[in-house]
XYZ file of C-alpha atoms in Angstrom:
369
model
C -150.492 218.594 -36.091
C -150.288 221.967 -34.418
C -146.772 221.244 -33.250
C -145.698 220.468 -36.820
C -147.183 223.744 -38.090
C -145.436 225.686 -35.333
C -142.135 224.026 -36.225
C -142.503 224.987 -39.904
C -143.361 228.580 -39.050
C -140.448 228.912 -36.631
C -138.025 227.254 -39.089
C -139.228 229.488 -41.946
C -138.767 232.687 -39.955
C -135.321 231.570 -38.797
C -134.334 230.732 -42.391
C -135.531 234.132 -43.616
C -133.635 235.926 -40.848
C -130.471 233.909 -41.522
C -130.540 234.626 -45.270
C -131.129 238.326 -44.638
C -128.247 238.405 -42.195
C -125.962 236.759 -44.735
C -126.966 239.231 -47.418
C -126.241 242.122 -45.115
C -122.860 240.768 -44.087
C -121.828 240.066 -47.674
C -122.759 243.580 -48.712
C -120.849 245.104 -45.834
C -117.770 242.921 -46.434
C -117.332 244.129 -49.997
C -114.025 245.945 -50.275
C -112.387 247.404 -53.386
C -109.898 245.058 -54.974
C -106.338 246.271 -54.749
C -104.524 245.999 -58.044
C -101.004 244.637 -57.874
C -98.179 247.119 -58.055
C -96.869 246.742 -61.551
C -93.572 248.484 -62.060
C -93.038 249.428 -65.663
C -89.400 248.444 -66.165
C -87.466 249.648 -69.157
C -86.968 247.125 -71.921
C -83.264 246.816 -72.640
C -81.645 245.684 -75.868
C -77.972 244.653 -76.184
C -76.422 245.182 -79.615
C -72.931 243.736 -80.034
C -70.582 244.578 -82.897
C -68.304 241.527 -82.812
C -66.149 242.742 -85.691
C -65.145 245.811 -83.711
C -65.300 244.455 -80.161
C -64.700 240.674 -79.919
C -64.404 239.168 -76.416
C -60.674 238.502 -76.648
C -59.019 236.869 -74.747
C -61.820 236.217 -72.255
C -64.167 233.233 -72.746
C -67.221 234.413 -74.707
C -69.779 232.766 -72.442
C -68.381 234.490 -69.359
C -68.297 237.893 -71.041
C -71.835 237.521 -72.379
C -73.217 236.623 -68.956
C -71.520 239.548 -67.227
C -72.688 241.893 -69.944
C -76.255 240.685 -69.500
C -76.029 241.139 -65.717
C -74.884 244.748 -66.107
C -77.585 245.482 -68.686
C -80.248 244.050 -66.369
C -79.489 246.907 -63.949
C -81.089 249.311 -66.441
C -84.258 247.242 -66.902
C -85.494 243.947 -68.281
C -83.194 242.549 -70.974
C -85.476 241.523 -73.833
C -83.159 241.467 -76.846
C -79.513 240.366 -77.196
C -78.116 240.608 -80.715
C -74.602 240.038 -82.095
C -73.403 240.581 -85.678
C -70.122 239.587 -87.322
C -68.725 238.250 -90.577
C -67.441 234.726 -91.094
C -63.824 235.788 -90.596
C -64.542 236.844 -86.998
C -66.098 233.478 -86.180
C -63.335 231.461 -87.870
C -60.369 233.352 -86.418
C -58.706 232.163 -83.212
C -57.270 234.699 -80.733
C -53.633 234.495 -79.743
C -54.430 233.625 -76.125
C -56.638 230.716 -77.216
C -53.912 229.386 -79.506
C -51.428 229.496 -76.649
C -53.761 227.539 -74.376
C -54.279 224.930 -77.068
C -50.523 224.483 -77.529
C -50.031 224.052 -73.798
C -52.823 221.481 -73.682
C -51.347 219.508 -76.601
C -47.935 219.469 -74.936
C -49.468 218.266 -71.684
C -51.349 215.465 -73.479
C -48.169 214.277 -75.228
C -46.234 214.183 -71.979
C -49.113 212.374 -70.319
C -49.333 209.738 -73.054
C -45.550 209.114 -72.793
C -45.815 208.605 -69.056
C -43.812 211.664 -68.053
C -46.806 213.170 -66.255
C -49.248 211.094 -64.246
C -52.571 212.294 -62.902
C -53.765 211.389 -59.457
C -57.332 211.059 -60.725
C -58.327 209.486 -64.056
C -60.164 211.292 -66.847
C -63.909 210.644 -66.679
C -66.247 210.654 -69.661
C -69.187 212.914 -68.821
C -71.530 211.008 -71.107
C -71.101 207.373 -70.098
C -68.932 207.683 -66.967
C -66.015 205.544 -68.147
C -62.546 206.331 -66.767
C -59.298 206.739 -68.714
C -55.752 207.323 -67.522
C -54.797 209.600 -70.424
C -56.672 212.387 -72.135
C -55.767 211.000 -75.555
C -57.692 207.783 -74.873
C -60.646 209.803 -73.606
C -60.733 211.865 -76.803
C -60.543 208.753 -78.996
C -63.334 207.107 -77.021
C -65.500 210.209 -77.264
C -65.034 210.534 -81.023
C -65.519 206.864 -81.846
C -68.580 206.268 -79.684
C -70.425 209.402 -78.626
C -69.706 211.605 -81.632
C -70.932 208.919 -84.017
C -74.080 208.471 -81.914
C -74.696 212.210 -81.985
C -74.341 212.252 -85.765
C -76.900 209.442 -86.081
C -79.379 211.324 -83.884
C -79.010 214.528 -85.877
C -79.486 212.712 -89.194
C -82.481 210.825 -87.864
C -84.172 214.036 -86.713
C -83.359 215.806 -89.982
C -84.931 213.030 -92.073
C -88.115 212.819 -89.979
C -91.248 214.873 -90.653
C -94.363 215.881 -88.773
C -95.227 214.297 -85.440
C -92.419 211.763 -85.734
C -89.880 214.577 -85.811
C -91.415 216.122 -82.692
C -91.264 212.785 -80.869
C -87.632 212.246 -81.838
C -86.635 215.719 -80.646
C -88.339 215.084 -77.315
C -86.711 211.668 -77.071
C -83.133 212.773 -77.810
C -83.158 216.266 -76.292
C -81.541 215.297 -72.972
C -78.918 213.076 -74.606
C -77.997 215.758 -77.146
C -77.698 218.417 -74.465
C -75.519 216.128 -72.363
C -73.279 215.479 -75.357
C -72.890 219.206 -76.085
C -71.853 219.983 -72.515
C -69.239 217.225 -72.546
C -67.939 218.127 -76.009
C -67.098 221.703 -74.947
C -64.361 220.460 -72.621
C -63.157 217.395 -74.520
C -63.206 218.268 -78.221
C -61.473 221.177 -79.914
C -63.687 223.135 -82.350
C -62.776 222.471 -85.946
C -63.411 226.084 -86.992
C -62.607 229.025 -84.743
C -62.919 228.668 -81.014
C -66.673 228.279 -80.602
C -67.544 231.982 -80.436
C -70.980 231.675 -82.028
C -71.956 228.582 -80.030
C -70.894 230.142 -76.737
C -72.832 233.338 -77.398
C -75.905 231.340 -78.381
C -75.568 229.367 -75.173
C -75.578 232.668 -73.276
C -78.833 233.697 -74.977
C -77.599 235.900 -77.837
C -79.098 235.894 -81.294
C -75.985 235.565 -83.482
C -76.069 236.559 -87.136
C -73.346 236.094 -89.750
C -73.084 238.730 -92.497
C -71.188 238.851 -95.774
C -67.437 239.388 -95.802
C -67.706 242.976 -96.981
C -66.412 246.175 -95.393
C -68.767 247.467 -92.686
C -71.405 244.851 -93.511
C -71.898 244.048 -89.833
C -72.183 247.762 -88.993
C -74.954 248.334 -91.524
C -76.849 245.211 -90.453
C -76.604 246.085 -86.768
C -77.580 249.701 -87.409
C -80.687 248.702 -89.360
C -81.623 246.255 -86.601
C -81.362 249.005 -83.985
C -83.459 251.417 -86.044
C -86.093 248.737 -86.562
C -86.253 248.158 -82.808
C -86.686 251.881 -82.208
C -89.371 252.213 -84.887
C -91.445 249.425 -83.349
C -90.790 250.727 -79.803
C -89.465 247.424 -78.535
C -86.742 248.912 -76.332
C -86.417 251.896 -74.024
C -82.701 251.458 -73.346
C -79.967 250.619 -75.871
C -76.678 249.007 -74.814
C -74.175 249.190 -77.675
C -70.955 247.177 -77.484
C -68.656 248.917 -79.941
C -66.048 251.642 -80.373
C -66.943 252.345 -83.992
C -67.866 256.010 -84.463
C -70.132 255.051 -87.394
C -72.850 254.346 -84.819
C -72.847 257.986 -83.668
C -75.894 258.867 -85.767
C -77.863 255.942 -84.348
C -77.040 256.980 -80.785
C -78.099 260.558 -81.545
C -81.345 259.304 -83.062
C -82.009 257.191 -79.976
C -81.507 260.198 -77.710
C -83.859 262.292 -79.851
C -86.471 259.588 -79.316
C -85.925 259.863 -75.534
C -84.233 256.461 -75.234
C -81.501 255.722 -72.711
C -78.129 254.928 -74.307
C -75.198 252.965 -72.865
C -71.904 252.298 -74.661
C -69.406 249.561 -73.775
C -65.920 249.965 -75.228
C -62.240 250.385 -74.481
C -61.704 253.813 -76.025
C -61.594 256.231 -73.106
C -62.433 259.385 -75.071
C -64.414 258.045 -78.004
C -67.176 259.746 -79.953
C -69.799 257.262 -78.817
C -68.981 257.718 -75.133
C -69.320 261.486 -75.451
C -72.741 261.188 -77.073
C -74.226 258.391 -74.948
C -75.820 258.884 -71.543
C -73.254 256.657 -69.841
C -70.390 254.352 -70.810
C -68.322 251.487 -69.410
C -65.133 249.672 -70.340
C -64.495 245.941 -70.636
C -62.505 246.040 -67.414
C -65.399 247.621 -65.519
C -67.773 244.998 -66.916
C -65.571 242.058 -65.902
C -64.576 243.422 -62.483
C -68.189 244.130 -61.498
C -67.616 247.862 -61.135
C -70.104 248.666 -63.883
C -72.950 246.950 -62.031
C -72.329 249.105 -58.951
C -72.162 252.302 -60.984
C -75.324 251.379 -62.880
C -77.391 251.889 -59.715
C -76.384 255.552 -59.435
C -76.866 256.021 -63.183
C -80.456 254.784 -62.962
C -81.143 257.123 -60.030
C -79.805 260.063 -62.043
C -82.067 259.095 -64.933
C -85.079 259.053 -62.622
C -84.220 262.503 -61.251
C -83.805 263.835 -64.772
C -87.190 262.448 -65.808
C -88.846 264.098 -62.806
C -87.269 267.455 -63.656
C -88.455 267.146 -67.244
C -92.009 266.609 -66.049
C -91.773 269.704 -63.866
C -90.528 271.915 -66.703
C -93.110 274.289 -68.176
C -93.781 273.895 -71.873
C -96.048 276.098 -73.947
C -98.929 274.228 -75.513
C -101.396 276.586 -77.209
C -104.243 274.077 -77.234
C -104.001 273.374 -73.519
C -103.563 277.031 -72.631
C -106.547 277.971 -74.769
C -108.728 275.522 -72.880
C -107.473 276.722 -69.515
C -107.718 280.429 -70.285
C -110.668 280.995 -72.616
C -111.014 284.688 -73.604
C -114.805 284.338 -73.541
C -114.711 283.588 -69.820
C -112.627 286.644 -68.945
C -114.662 289.485 -67.361
C -113.458 292.913 -68.439
C -113.933 295.606 -65.817
C -114.854 299.124 -66.915
C -112.278 301.737 -66.045
C -112.568 305.473 -65.648
C -110.570 306.052 -68.814
C -113.470 304.796 -70.912
C -115.578 307.819 -69.789
C -113.103 310.299 -71.257
C -115.128 310.672 -74.449
C -118.254 311.591 -72.480
C -116.322 314.185 -70.494
C -114.902 315.725 -73.674
C -118.382 315.917 -75.206
C -119.661 317.807 -72.166
C -116.774 320.286 -72.413
C -117.522 320.916 -76.081
C -121.152 321.604 -75.266
C -120.149 324.192 -72.653
C -117.970 326.018 -75.126
C -120.714 325.966 -77.723
C -123.101 327.575 -75.269
C -120.519 330.316 -74.620
C -120.658 331.371 -78.237
C -117.492 329.945 -79.653
C -115.397 326.957 -80.089
C -113.024 325.880 -77.395
C -109.979 326.501 -79.541
C -110.852 330.156 -80.205
C -109.140 332.345 -77.608
C -110.746 335.529 -76.290
C -109.025 338.819 -77.088
C -108.084 341.423 -74.457
C -110.852 343.841 -75.553
C -113.525 341.241 -75.052
C -112.149 340.445 -71.639
C -112.195 344.159 -70.529
C -115.692 344.692 -71.884
C -116.945 341.717 -69.971
C -115.296 342.967 -66.780
C -116.685 346.613 -66.937
C -120.158 346.871 -65.476
C -122.975 348.324 -67.549
C -124.283 351.786 -66.509
């Protein structure tokens, strides 16, 4: 019995010591949590005036990607907007028309047996092989295009949860069809400008076929972005001098401005902080220059912080007149000194401004007998 009591007492003291030791170690191991280094990157918005600066004759998807890469050097690209009227989307550039004519001529020669390919044409949807491009196009239109039309109609007629299930079911097939159709089928209207820009991540908007309708819509969109403080850097793709007031307004609001255009000495390039040409964007030169531009912006921001600006409220708090101790100077005792002088003259029998005559002076100097 005694041994059991001794065991309990020893175990209890050991448990108390162990818990105390753990509490002490946990208190000593507490260290302040280090917050992650969060770099506040500038939010960049790309605003593209397609009526003034279409991506001719370069493929739109390639131009849009390179433009986004250059804009990402100035910060995080959050908004990519493009405006144009229906005529811009329906028109076909001269270079695209030439490529289409060459492709049609090649297909005719291939179907006649004049030209033979070493490798057959492969359908990217089902994997079937064809010896001529004409047969591939017919197969694609008869089979896969009709299937795509059925899927789209089925999704459009569905509602609620059934629509969601159909979209999830056909999403991969529809995406596969779109990728294959870009290379096989020729767009019925235009050359696929809107679809290619959407594929690159742009929000494309069609405006009315009126003069400067795209300019007004794009300008209002930019002002709305600035009012809601959604961007800190504006990248404008245009040579139209009508956007000069918007660029000036952006600079007054301390936003960074970048202009992309072909005009070497345009109004927009003179107003904006920096500018690039299409050639610099495509060749990759703009991305290299953007690094030095960002460094210059950082140096300019530091110098602005170091500049002294007069703020009466802040200066009043720093230098309160009530806290200033005024030291007494000797000049403040001048009045007392003057009063003493006046008293001396009064004791002498006259005012200080009354001068003594010569007779009075001689009488005072002669001694009395």
